[in-house]
Each structure stands twice: as structure tokens, then as C-alpha cells.
Coordinates of C-alpha atoms and ligand atoms in Angstrom, one line a residue:
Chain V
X97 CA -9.1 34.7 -5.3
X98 CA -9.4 32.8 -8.9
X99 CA -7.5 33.4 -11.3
X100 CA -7.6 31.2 -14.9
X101 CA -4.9 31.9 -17.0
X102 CA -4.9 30.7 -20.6
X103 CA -6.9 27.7 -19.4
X104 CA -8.2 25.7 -22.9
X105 CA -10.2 22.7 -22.1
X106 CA -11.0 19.4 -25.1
X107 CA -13.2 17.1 -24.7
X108 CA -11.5 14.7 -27.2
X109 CA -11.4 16.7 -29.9
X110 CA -13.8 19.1 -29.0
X111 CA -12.5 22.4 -27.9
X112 CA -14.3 23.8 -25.2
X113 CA -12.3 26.4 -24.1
X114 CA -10.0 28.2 -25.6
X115 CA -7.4 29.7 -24.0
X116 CA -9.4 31.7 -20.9
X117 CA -7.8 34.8 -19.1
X118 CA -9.8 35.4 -16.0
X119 CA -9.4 36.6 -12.4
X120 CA -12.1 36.7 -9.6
X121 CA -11.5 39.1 -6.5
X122 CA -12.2 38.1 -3.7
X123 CA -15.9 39.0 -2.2
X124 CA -16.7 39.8 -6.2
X125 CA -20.2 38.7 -7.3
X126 CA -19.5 37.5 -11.6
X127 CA -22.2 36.1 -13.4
X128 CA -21.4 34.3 -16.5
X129 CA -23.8 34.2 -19.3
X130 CA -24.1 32.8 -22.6
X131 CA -25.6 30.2 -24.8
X132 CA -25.7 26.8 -24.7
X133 CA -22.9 24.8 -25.3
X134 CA -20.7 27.8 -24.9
X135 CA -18.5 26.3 -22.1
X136 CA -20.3 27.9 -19.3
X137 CA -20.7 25.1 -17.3
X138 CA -17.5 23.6 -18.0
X139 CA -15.8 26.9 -17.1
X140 CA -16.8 26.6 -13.2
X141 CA -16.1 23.0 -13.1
X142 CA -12.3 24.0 -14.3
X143 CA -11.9 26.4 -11.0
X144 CA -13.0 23.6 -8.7
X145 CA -11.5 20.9 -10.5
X146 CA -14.2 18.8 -11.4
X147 CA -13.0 19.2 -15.4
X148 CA -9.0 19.4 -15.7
X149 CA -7.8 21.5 -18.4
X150 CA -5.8 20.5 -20.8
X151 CA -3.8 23.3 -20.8
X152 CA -3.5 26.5 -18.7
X153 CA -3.7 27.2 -14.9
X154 CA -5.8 27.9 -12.4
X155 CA -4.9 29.2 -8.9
X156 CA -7.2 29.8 -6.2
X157 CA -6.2 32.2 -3.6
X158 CA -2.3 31.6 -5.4
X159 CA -2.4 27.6 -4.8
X160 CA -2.7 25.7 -7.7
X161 CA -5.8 23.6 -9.0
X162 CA -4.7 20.1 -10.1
X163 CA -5.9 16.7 -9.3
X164 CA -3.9 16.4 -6.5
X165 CA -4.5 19.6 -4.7
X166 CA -8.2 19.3 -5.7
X167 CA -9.4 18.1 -2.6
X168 CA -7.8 19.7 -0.1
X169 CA -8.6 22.8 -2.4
X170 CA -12.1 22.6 -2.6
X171 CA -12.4 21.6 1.3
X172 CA -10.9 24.8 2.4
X173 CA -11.8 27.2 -0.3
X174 CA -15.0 26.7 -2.4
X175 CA -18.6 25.0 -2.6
X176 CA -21.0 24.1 -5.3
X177 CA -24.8 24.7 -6.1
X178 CA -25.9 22.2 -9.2
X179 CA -28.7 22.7 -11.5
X180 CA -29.6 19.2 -10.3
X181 CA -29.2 19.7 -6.5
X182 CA -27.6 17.1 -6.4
X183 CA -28.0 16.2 -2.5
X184 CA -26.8 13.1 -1.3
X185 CA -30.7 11.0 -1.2
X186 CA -29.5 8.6 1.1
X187 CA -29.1 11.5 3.9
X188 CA -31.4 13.3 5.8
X189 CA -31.1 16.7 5.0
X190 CA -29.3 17.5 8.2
X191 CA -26.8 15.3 7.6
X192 CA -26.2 16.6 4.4
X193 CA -25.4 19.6 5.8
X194 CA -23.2 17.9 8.8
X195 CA -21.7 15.3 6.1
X196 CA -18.3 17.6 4.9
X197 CA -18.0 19.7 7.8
X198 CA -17.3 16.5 10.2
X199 CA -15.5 14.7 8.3
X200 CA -13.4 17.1 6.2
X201 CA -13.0 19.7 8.6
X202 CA -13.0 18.1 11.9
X203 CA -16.1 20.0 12.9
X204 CA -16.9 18.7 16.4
X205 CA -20.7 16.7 15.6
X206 CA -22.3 19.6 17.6
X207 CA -21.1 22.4 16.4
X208 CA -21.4 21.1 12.6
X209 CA -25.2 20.6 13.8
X210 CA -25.6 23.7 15.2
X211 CA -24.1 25.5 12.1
X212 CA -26.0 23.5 9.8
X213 CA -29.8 24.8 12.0
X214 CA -28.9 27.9 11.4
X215 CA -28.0 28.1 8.0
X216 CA -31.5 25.7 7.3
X217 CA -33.1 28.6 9.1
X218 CA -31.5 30.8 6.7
X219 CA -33.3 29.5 4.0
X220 CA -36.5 28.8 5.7
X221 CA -36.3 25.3 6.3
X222 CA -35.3 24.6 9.8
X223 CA -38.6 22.4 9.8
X224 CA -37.2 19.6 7.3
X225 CA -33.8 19.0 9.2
X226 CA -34.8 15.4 9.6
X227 CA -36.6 14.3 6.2
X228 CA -35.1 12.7 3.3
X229 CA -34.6 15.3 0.4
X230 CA -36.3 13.2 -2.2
X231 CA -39.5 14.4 -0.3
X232 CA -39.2 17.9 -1.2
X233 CA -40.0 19.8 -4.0
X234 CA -37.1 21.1 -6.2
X235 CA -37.1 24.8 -4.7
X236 CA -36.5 23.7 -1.4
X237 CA -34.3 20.7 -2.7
X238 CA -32.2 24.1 -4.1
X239 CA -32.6 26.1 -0.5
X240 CA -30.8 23.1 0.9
X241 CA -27.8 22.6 -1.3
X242 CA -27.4 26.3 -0.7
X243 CA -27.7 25.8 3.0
X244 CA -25.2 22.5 2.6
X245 CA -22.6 24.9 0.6
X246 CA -23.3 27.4 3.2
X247 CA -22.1 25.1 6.4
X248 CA -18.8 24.6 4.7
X249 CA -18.1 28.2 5.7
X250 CA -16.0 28.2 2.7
X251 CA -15.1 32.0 0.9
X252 CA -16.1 30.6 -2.3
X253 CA -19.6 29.3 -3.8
X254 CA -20.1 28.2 -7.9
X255 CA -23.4 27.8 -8.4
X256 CA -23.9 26.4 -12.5
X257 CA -27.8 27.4 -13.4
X258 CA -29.1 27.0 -9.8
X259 CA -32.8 27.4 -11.3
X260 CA -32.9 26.4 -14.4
X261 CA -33.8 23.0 -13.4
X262 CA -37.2 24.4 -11.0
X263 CA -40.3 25.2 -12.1
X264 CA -41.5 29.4 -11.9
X265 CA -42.6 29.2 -9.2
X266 CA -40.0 27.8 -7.3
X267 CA -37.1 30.4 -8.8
X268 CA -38.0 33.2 -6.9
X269 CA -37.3 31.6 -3.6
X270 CA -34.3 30.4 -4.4
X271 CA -33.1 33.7 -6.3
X272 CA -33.9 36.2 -3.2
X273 CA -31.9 33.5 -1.3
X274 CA -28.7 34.1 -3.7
X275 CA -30.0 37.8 -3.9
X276 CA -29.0 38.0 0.5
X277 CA -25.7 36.1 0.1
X278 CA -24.6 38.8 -1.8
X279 CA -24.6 41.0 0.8
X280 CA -22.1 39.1 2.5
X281 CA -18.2 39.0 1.7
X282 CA -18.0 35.4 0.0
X283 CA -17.2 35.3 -4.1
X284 CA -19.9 33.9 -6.0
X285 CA -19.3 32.6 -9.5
X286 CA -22.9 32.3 -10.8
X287 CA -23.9 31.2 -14.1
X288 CA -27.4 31.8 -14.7
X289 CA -29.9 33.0 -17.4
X290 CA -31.4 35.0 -15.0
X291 CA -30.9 38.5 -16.0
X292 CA -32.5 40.1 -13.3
X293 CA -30.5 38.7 -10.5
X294 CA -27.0 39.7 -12.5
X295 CA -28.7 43.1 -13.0
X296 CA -28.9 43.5 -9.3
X297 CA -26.2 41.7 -7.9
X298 CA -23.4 40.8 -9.9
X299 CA -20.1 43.4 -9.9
X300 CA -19.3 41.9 -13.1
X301 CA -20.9 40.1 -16.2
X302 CA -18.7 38.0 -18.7
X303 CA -20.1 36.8 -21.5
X304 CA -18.8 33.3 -23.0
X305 CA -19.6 32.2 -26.5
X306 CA -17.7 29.3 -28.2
X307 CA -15.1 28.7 -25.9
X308 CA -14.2 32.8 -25.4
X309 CA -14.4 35.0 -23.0
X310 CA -16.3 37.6 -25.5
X311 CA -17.0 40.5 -23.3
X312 CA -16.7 41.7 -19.8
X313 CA -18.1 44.8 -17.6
X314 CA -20.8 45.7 -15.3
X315 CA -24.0 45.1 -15.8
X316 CA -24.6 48.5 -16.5
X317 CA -22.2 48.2 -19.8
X318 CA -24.0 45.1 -20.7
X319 CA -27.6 46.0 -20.6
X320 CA -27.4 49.9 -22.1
X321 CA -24.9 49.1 -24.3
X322 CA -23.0 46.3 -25.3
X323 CA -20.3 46.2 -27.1
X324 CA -19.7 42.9 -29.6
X325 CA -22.5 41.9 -32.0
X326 CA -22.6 38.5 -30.6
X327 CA -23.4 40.2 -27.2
X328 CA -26.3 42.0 -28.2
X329 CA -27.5 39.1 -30.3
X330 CA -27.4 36.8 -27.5
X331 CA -28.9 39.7 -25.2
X332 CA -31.8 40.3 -27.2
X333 CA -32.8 36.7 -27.3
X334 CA -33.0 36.2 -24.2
X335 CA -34.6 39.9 -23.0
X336 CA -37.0 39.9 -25.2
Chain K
X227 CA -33.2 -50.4 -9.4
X228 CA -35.9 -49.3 -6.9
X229 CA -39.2 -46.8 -7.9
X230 CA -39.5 -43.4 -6.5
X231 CA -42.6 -44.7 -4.7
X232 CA -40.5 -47.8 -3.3
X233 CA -40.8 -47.8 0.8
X234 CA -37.3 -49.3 1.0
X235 CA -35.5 -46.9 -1.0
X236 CA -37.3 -44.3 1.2
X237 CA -36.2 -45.8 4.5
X238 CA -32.7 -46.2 3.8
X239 CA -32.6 -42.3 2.6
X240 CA -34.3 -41.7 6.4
X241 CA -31.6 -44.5 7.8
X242 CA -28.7 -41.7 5.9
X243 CA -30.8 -38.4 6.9
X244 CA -27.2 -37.9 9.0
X245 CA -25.7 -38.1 5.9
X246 CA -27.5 -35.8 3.8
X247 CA -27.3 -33.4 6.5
X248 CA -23.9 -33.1 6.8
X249 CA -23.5 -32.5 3.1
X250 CA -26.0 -29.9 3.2
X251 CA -23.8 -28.0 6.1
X252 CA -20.7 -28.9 4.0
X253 CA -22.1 -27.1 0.9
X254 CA -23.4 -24.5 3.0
X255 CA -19.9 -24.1 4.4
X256 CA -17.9 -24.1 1.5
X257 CA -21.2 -21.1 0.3
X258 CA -19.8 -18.9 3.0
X259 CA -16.2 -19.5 2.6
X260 CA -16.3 -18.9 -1.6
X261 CA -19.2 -15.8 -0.5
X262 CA -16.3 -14.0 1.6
X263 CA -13.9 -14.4 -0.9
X264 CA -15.9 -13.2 -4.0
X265 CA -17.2 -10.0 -2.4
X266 CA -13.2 -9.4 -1.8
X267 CA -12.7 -10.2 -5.0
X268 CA -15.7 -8.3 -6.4
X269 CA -15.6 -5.4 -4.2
X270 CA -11.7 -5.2 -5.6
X271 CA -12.6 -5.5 -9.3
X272 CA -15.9 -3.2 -9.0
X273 CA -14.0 -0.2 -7.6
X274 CA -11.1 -1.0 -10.4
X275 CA -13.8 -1.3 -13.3
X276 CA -15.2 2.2 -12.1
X277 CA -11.9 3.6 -11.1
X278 CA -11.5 5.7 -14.5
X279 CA -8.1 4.3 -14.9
X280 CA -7.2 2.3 -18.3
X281 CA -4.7 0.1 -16.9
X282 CA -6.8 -0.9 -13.8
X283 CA -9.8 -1.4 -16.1
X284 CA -8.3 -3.7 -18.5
X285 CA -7.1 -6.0 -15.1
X286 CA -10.7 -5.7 -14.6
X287 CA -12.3 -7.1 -17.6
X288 CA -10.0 -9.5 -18.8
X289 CA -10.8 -11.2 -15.1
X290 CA -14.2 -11.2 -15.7
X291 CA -14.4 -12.0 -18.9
X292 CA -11.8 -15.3 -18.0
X293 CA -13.8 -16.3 -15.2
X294 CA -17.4 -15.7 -16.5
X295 CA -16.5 -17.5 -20.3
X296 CA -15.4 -20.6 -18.8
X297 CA -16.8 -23.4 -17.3
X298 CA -16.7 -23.5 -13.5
X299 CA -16.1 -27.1 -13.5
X300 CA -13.5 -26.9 -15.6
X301 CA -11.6 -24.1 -13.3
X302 CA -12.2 -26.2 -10.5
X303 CA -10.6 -29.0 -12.1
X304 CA -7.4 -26.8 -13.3
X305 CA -6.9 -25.2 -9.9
X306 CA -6.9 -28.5 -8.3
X307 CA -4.8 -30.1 -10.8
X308 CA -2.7 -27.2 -11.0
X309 CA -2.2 -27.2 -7.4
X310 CA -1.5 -31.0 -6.9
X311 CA 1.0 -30.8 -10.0
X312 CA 2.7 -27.6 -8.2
X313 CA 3.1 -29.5 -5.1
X314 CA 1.0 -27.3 -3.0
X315 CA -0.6 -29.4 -0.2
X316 CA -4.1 -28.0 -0.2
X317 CA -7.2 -30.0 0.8
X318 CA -10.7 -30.8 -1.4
X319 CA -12.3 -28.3 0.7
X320 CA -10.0 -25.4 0.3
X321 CA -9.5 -25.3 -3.6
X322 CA -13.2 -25.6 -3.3
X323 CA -13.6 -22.1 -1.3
X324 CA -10.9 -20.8 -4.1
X325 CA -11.9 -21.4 -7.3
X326 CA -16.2 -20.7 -5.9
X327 CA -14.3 -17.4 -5.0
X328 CA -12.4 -17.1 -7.9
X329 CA -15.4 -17.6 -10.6
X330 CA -18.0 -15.5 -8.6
X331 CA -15.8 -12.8 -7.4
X332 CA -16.4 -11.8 -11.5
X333 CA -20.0 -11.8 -11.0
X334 CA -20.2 -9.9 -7.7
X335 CA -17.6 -7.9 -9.6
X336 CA -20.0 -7.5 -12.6
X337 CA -23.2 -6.6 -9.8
X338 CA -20.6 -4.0 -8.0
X339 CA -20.0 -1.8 -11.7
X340 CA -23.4 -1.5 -12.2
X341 CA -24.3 -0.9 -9.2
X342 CA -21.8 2.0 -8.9
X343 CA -22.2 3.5 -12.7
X344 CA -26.1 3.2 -11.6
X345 CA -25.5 6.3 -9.5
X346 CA -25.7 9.8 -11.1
X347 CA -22.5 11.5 -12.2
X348 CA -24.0 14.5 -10.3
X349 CA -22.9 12.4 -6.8
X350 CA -19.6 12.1 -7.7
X351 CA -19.3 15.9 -8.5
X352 CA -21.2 17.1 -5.5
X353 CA -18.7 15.2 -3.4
X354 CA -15.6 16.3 -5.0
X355 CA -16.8 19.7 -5.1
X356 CA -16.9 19.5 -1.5
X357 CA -13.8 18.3 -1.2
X358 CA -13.8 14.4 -0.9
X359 CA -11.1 12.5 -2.1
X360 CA -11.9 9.2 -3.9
X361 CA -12.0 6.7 -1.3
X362 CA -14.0 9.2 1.0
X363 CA -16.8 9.9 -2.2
X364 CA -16.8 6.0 -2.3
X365 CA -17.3 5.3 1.0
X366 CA -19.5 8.3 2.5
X367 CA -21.7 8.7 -0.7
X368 CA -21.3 6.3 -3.8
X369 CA -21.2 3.2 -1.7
X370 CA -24.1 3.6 0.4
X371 CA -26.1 4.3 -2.3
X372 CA -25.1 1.3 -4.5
X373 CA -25.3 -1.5 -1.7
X374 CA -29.1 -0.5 -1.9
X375 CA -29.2 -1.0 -5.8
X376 CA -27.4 -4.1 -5.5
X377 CA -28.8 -6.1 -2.8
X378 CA -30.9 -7.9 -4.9
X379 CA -28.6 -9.3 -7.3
X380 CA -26.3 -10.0 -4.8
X381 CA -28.8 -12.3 -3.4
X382 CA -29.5 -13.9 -6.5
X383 CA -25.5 -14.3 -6.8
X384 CA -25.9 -15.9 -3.7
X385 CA -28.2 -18.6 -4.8
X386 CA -26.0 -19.6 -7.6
X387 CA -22.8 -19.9 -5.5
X388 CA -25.0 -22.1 -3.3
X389 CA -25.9 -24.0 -6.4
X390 CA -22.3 -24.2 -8.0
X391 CA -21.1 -25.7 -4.9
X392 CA -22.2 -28.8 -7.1
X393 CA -19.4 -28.6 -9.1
X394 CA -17.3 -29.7 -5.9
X395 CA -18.1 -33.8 -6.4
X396 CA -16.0 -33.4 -9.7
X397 CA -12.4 -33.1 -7.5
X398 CA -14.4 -35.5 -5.0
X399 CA -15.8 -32.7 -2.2
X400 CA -18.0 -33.6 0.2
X401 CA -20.8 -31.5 -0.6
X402 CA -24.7 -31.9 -0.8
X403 CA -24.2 -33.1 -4.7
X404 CA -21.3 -35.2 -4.2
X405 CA -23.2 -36.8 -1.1
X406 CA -25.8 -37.6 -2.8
X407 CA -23.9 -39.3 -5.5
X408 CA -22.1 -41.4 -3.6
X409 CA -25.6 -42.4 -1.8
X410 CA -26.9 -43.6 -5.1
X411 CA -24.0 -45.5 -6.1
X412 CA -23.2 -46.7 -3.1
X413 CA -22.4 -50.3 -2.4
X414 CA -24.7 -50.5 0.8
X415 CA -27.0 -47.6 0.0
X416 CA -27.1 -48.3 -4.0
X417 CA -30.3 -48.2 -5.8
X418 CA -32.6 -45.6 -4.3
X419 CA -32.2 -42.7 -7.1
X420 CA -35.2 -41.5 -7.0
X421 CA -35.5 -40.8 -3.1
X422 CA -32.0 -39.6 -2.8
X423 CA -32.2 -37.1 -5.8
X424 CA -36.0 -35.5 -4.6
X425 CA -34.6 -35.1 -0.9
X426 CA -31.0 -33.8 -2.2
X427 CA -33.5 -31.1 -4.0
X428 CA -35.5 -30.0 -1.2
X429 CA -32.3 -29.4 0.8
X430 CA -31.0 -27.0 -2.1
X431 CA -34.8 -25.5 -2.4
X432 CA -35.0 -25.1 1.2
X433 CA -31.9 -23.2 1.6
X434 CA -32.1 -21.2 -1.9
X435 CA -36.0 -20.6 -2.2
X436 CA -36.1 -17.7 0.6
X437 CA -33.1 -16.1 -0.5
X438 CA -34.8 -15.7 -4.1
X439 CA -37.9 -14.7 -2.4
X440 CA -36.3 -12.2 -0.2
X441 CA -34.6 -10.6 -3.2
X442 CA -37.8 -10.9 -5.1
X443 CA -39.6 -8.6 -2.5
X444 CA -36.4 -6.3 -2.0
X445 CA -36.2 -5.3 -5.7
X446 CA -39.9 -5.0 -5.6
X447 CA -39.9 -2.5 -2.5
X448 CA -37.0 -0.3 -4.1
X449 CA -39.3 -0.3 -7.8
X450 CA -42.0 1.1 -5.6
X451 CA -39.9 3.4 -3.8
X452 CA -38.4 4.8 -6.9
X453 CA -42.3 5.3 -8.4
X454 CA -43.0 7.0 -5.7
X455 CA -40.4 9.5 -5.6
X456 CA -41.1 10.4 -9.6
X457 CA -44.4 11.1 -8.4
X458 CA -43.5 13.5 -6.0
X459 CA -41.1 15.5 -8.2
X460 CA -43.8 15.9 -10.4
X461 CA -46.4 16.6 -8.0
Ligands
LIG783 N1 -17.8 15.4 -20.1 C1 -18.0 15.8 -21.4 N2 -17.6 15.1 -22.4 C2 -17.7 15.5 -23.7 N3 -18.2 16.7 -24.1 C3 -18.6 17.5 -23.1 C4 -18.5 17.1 -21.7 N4 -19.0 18.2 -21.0 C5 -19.4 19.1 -21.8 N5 -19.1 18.7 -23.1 C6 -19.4 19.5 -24.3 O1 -18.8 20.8 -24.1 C7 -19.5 21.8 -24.7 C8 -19.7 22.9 -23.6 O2 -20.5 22.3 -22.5 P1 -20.9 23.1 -21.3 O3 -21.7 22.2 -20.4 O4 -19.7 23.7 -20.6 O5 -21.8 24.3 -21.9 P2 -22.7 25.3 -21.1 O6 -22.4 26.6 -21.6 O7 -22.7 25.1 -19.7 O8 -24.2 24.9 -21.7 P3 -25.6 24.9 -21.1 O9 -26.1 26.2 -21.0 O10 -26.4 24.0 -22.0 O11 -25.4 24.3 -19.7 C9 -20.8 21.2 -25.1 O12 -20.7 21.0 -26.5 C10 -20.9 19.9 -24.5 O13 -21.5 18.9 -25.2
LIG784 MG1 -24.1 24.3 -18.3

């Protein structure tokens, strides 16, 4: 479904990546961990296209990612859940669900709206179709963009630290949200600090330090035991 | 030479009220006109300065920094001399709507770049992970967002393309300044400075004072706004 190969990625002459072999399935659930800085974020934002890479490809579903197939791309095969939210503030939130579906996809109005109820039902806030996002608290800021990425009915959803940005109390929510779309057959590229959440759902871990794809297998592998000494440093700081 | 307070001067100001009038609508006119153009011209040289592209960019700022580092007397001067030397048969009035176009189209330009690098990069990635080209990001999300940002400066550019019309008498334009020039020195109507200047001034007051206001408030409302939404993420 994705597939990276021997993507590098500068940032003048910063080196962010540095030469990334990677391929998704399609329905697998990878989370990506690793420090800061380690090129995490910038790694997702390569597969949609929001970075280009300097050098390398990236194919999704065999098409490839470049800044003139990124639109059409992203319309028909992926979605994205921000640390920020980043909903659109000068929509309600039903229209930020409605927004790409009518006018990307040609969703008739009604159908879009009808999509986008259920998938606010989905994550509990049917009740807030017509209020201005700004008004609610980041948890349910994050239940939305999930429900917006949702209503593109796209096989694909990044989501880059979904709760890093929320307060405890709020990560839960959005975390057993994630935790049910896993069930279902889309591929989600998370990246996430959240150990417990990769423990249950993800098929595979990678772990990404200084522009390298370190070390790669189940969660299993990662937690009992891991193999690189970078790994288990980076593990230990952030189990204990 | 007749007093500000000097009943005569008064009454033949009241005799010309006609006069003054019609240079008030011709400065209001000429407002509209050079308002249309400059927010083509803006709009045009906000998108390029935020377009990402060098070459576009460059265009960009070397307009605005011509137009904004010059007087606007003096461009109105060269366009109209330009023109007359090129033998382009073009009216007062029209290089008058050009060159207010020309020289504010860089500030509504200027009010348009900040307006649009005021939004957060997180909008333009939200959109284009969904799938929006550029034009579509611009005009479903970015744009909507900036014309709220930027209303109040745009007002306040307003104003001073109402004011600058003033620079019109200098090619001999029939505006509100101009007018009342030519009342003051007038062979018939000579004499009555101080009456001709005060109700030349009101006219511009009138017509400038609630636009300030109304921008005033505006930029007031969106402050609170914006408090009150930090208050709400944090509560
Ligand atoms: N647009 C940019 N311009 C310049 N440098 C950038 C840009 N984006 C990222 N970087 C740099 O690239 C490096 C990797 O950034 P990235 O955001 O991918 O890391 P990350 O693993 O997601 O980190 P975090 O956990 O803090 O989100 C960092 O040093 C960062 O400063
Ligand atoms: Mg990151």
C-alpha cells in the first residue's frame, strides 16, 4: 500500500532522513517510535507529501508521490490526524467533516452529511455537529479530526502524535477511539509515544533514530527483547 | 484676505456648497475606482508573496517596495506625464484611478501577506493532506480565514486611499482637494481660506471618521474573540 524506498530527506543541510527502506501492507497497523528530532514526524509527512524528499520514492498503492500527483493522491488514498487537530476554525464541525468529501469527491451534500453524523456518532459527538471547534476541549477537538479523516472513506489514515498535544485526561478517549479503528481493514501509520496502544494494536513497531530506520518487528520483539542498544536505551526511557 | 469668523467668506462657501459636493463625490469616485484596482492588484501580489515560489516572490517585493518607497505624488505625476509623452489619450480622472491603484495595490498587497502567513502552517497541511490543491486550500480554508484578520487594515487602507485622492489637484483632477483649491484662489470665490479649508475637512472627516471607527471596533471584537478562545483551551 506504501512503500518508501531509499527516501532521504534535508532540510538545508540538515539530513533528516537518510535513505529509508519501508513498505506498509495494506490493512497493517505500524507505529513508529523514537525520540525527538529523529525524523518521525517528517517521515509520515514524506508518504502524504506534505515534505518532498530529496531523494528516493514513494509509491502509494504503486502510483507515485510527487508534487503533482499529491493531490489527487491524498484525495483518494489517505487522511491525516495532527498533534494540533488542526480543524479548519472557521467551520462548524459538521462542515469540517462535509468540507473534502463535497468538494473533492463529489459527494452529493446529503450523503456527505449523512456520512459525516455517523462517523460524529462514532466518536461520541453527534451532539456538537453544529458548534465551532474552538469551543471544545482538545480531546474532542481530536475525536473530530478523527471523525473528519474518517468521512473521507479513505484506506489510509497517518496520524503524527494524535495525543501528545491533550491533557491525561483527554488521551484515553481518543486512544480507545484509534484502539476500534483498528479493528477495521484501513492502514494506520501511527506515531505515538504511547506504548500501550502499539502493544495492543500495532502489527508492527519500527523504531527511527537519527534519520534510520533502526529496528523493526512486532511488538512482542520490541518489549521482551530488543535487539539494538539504542532500542533498549530509548525503550527504557520511556517505560520506566 | 477674510477671517475664519468673517460672515462673507462663510456665505460664499454656502453659495459653492454645489461645488464642494461634487468634489467630494469626485474623490469618492475616483476612492472606488483606485479601491477595485488595488485589491486586484493586492490580492495578485499577496497570493504571489505567499506562493513559496522565488521568482514570483521577487515580482512581489520589488513592486512593493517601488511603490511604497516613493512618493505618490510623484507616481502620479510620472504616469501622467509618461502617458501624455507616449501619446496615450487618457483623461485626469483615469490616470487618477491608475496610479491610486498602482501605489495601494502594494499596501493591500502588504495587508494580504500578513494576513495569509498569519494563519498556522497546520491549515495548509491539513488541507493538503486531504487532498486540496493550491487554489482549493486558498480559497476553501486559507482565504476565509485571512479576510477576517485583515478587515481592519483593509479599512484603515481604505481611509488613506480616500485621503491620497489629494494628490489628484497636482495633474489638475477635480477632486475634494483640488476643489477646494481652486475655491480659494479663485478669481470670484478668492479670499475665504479659512471657511473653504474647515468645510473641505469635515467632508474628508465625515466620510473617513466611521470607516476608522468601524475598523477600530472590528479589531477590538476579533482581540476579544481570540481572548476568549485561549480561555477556553485552558479551561
Ligand atoms: N520544515 C523544517 N525545516 C527545517 N527543519 C525541520 C523542518 N521540519 C523538521 N525539521 C527538523 O528535522 C528534524 C526531524 O524533525 P521531525 O519533526 O521529523 O522529528 P520527530 O521525530 O517528529 O520529533 P518530535 O518527536 O519532536 O515530533 C528536527 O531536527 C527538526 O528540527
Ligand atoms: Mg513529530
Amino acid at each position: 500500500m506504501i512503500k518508501l524506498k531509499n527516501v532521504h530527506k534535508k532540510f538545508g543541510h540538515l539530513e533528516v532522513l537518510k535513505g529509508i527502506d519501508l513498505t506498509v501492507e495494506k490493512g497493517e497497523k505500524l507505529v513508529t517510535i523514537g525520540p525527538s528530532g529523529s525524523g518521525k514526524s517528517t517521515l509520515i509527512r514524506c508518504m502524504n507529501g506534505l515534505e518532498e524528499v530529496t531523494a528516493g520514492e514513494v509509491y502509494i498503492d504503486g502510483h507515485r508521490m510527487t508534487h503533482k500527483t499529491r493531490a489527487a493522491l491524498n484525495r483518494q488514498y489517505s487522511s491525516m490526524v495532527f498533534q494540533q487537530f488542526n480543524l479548519y476554525p472557521h467551520l462548524t464541525v459538521m462542515e469540517n467533516l462535509m468540507l473534502a468529501p463535497v468538494k473533492l469527491k463529489n459527494m452529493p451534500k446529503a450523503e456527505a452529511q449523512e456520512l459525516a453524523m455517523q462517523n460524529l456518532k462514532r466518536v461520541g459527538l453527534a451532539q456538537k455537529a453544529q458548534v465551532y471547534p474552538t469551543t471544545l476541549s482538545g480531546g474532542q477537538q481530536q475525536r473530530i479530526a478523527i471523525a473528519r479523516s474518517l468521512t473521507m472513506k479513505n484506506p489510509i489514515i497517518y496520524f503524527d502524535e494524535p495525543t501528545s498535544a491533550l491533557d491525561p485526561e483527554m488521551v484515553q478517549e481518543v486512544l480507545d477511539i484509534m484502539v476500534e479503528l483498528s479493528h477495521e481493514n484501513i492502514t494506520m501509520v501511527v506515531v505515538t509515544h504511547e506504548m500501550g496502544f502499539a502493544r495492543e494494536v500495532a502489527d508492527r513497531v519500527v523504531f527511527c533514530d537519527g534519520g534510520n530506520l533502526i529496528e523493526q518487528g512486532t511488538p512482542e520483539h520490541f518489549f521482551t527483547n530488543p535487539e539494538h542498544e539504542r532500542t533498549r536505551a530509548f525503550l527504557s526511557k520511556i517505560l520506566r | 484676505m477674510e477671517t475664519i469668523f468673517s460672515a462673507k467668506a462663510w456665505a460664499t462657501v454656502w453659495q459653492y456648497r454645489a461645488t464642494f459636493l461634487n468634489g467630494l463625490i469626485n474623490t469618492l469616485q475616483s476612492a472606488v475606482v483606485g479601491l477595485v484596482i488595488a485589491m486586484v492588484i493586492g490580492f495578485a501580489i499577496g497570493l504571489m508573496a505567499t506562493s513559496g515560489r522565488r521568482g514570483l516572490q521577487a515580482v512581489a517585493r520589488v513592486y512593493v517596495e517601488f511603490f511604497q518607497n516613493t512618493p505618490l505624488i510623484l507616481q502620479v505625476c510620472f504616469l501622467y506625464y509618461a502617458l501624455a509623452y507616449s501619446g496615450v489619450r487618457i483623461t485626469v480622472v483615469v490616470v487618477g484611478f491608475i496610479a491610486l491603484g498602482l501605489y495601494h495595490g502594494a499596501y493591500v498587497g502588504e495587508v494580504g501577506r500578513a494576513g495569509i502567513q498569519a494563519i498556522p502552517a497546520g491549515q495548509f497541511a491539513a488541507a493538503r493532506s486531504q487532498g486540496f490543491g493550491y487554489a482549493q486550500t486558498m480559497r476553501y480554508v486559507i482565504l476565509p480565514q485571512t479576510v477576517k484578520i485583515i478587515l481592519p487594515p483593509m479599512v484603515n487602507q481604505v481611509v488613506a486611499l480616500i485621503k491620497n485622492t489629494s494628490c489628484l489637484y497636482i495633474i489638475g483632477g477635480a477632486d475634494l482637494i483640488a476643489t477646494t483649491y481652486n475655491f480659494v484662489t479663485g478669481a470670484s470665490t478668492g479670499g475665504a481660506y479659512g471657511p473653504a479649508y474647515l468645510v473641505g475637512g469635515l467632508l474628508f472627516f465625515l466620510v473617513c471618521y466611521p470607516l476608522s471607527m468601524m475598523a477600530g471596533r472590528w479589531e477590538r471584537r476579533l482581540k476579544a474573540r481570540d481572548q476568549m478562545q485561549k480561555g477556553g483551551e485552558q479551561a
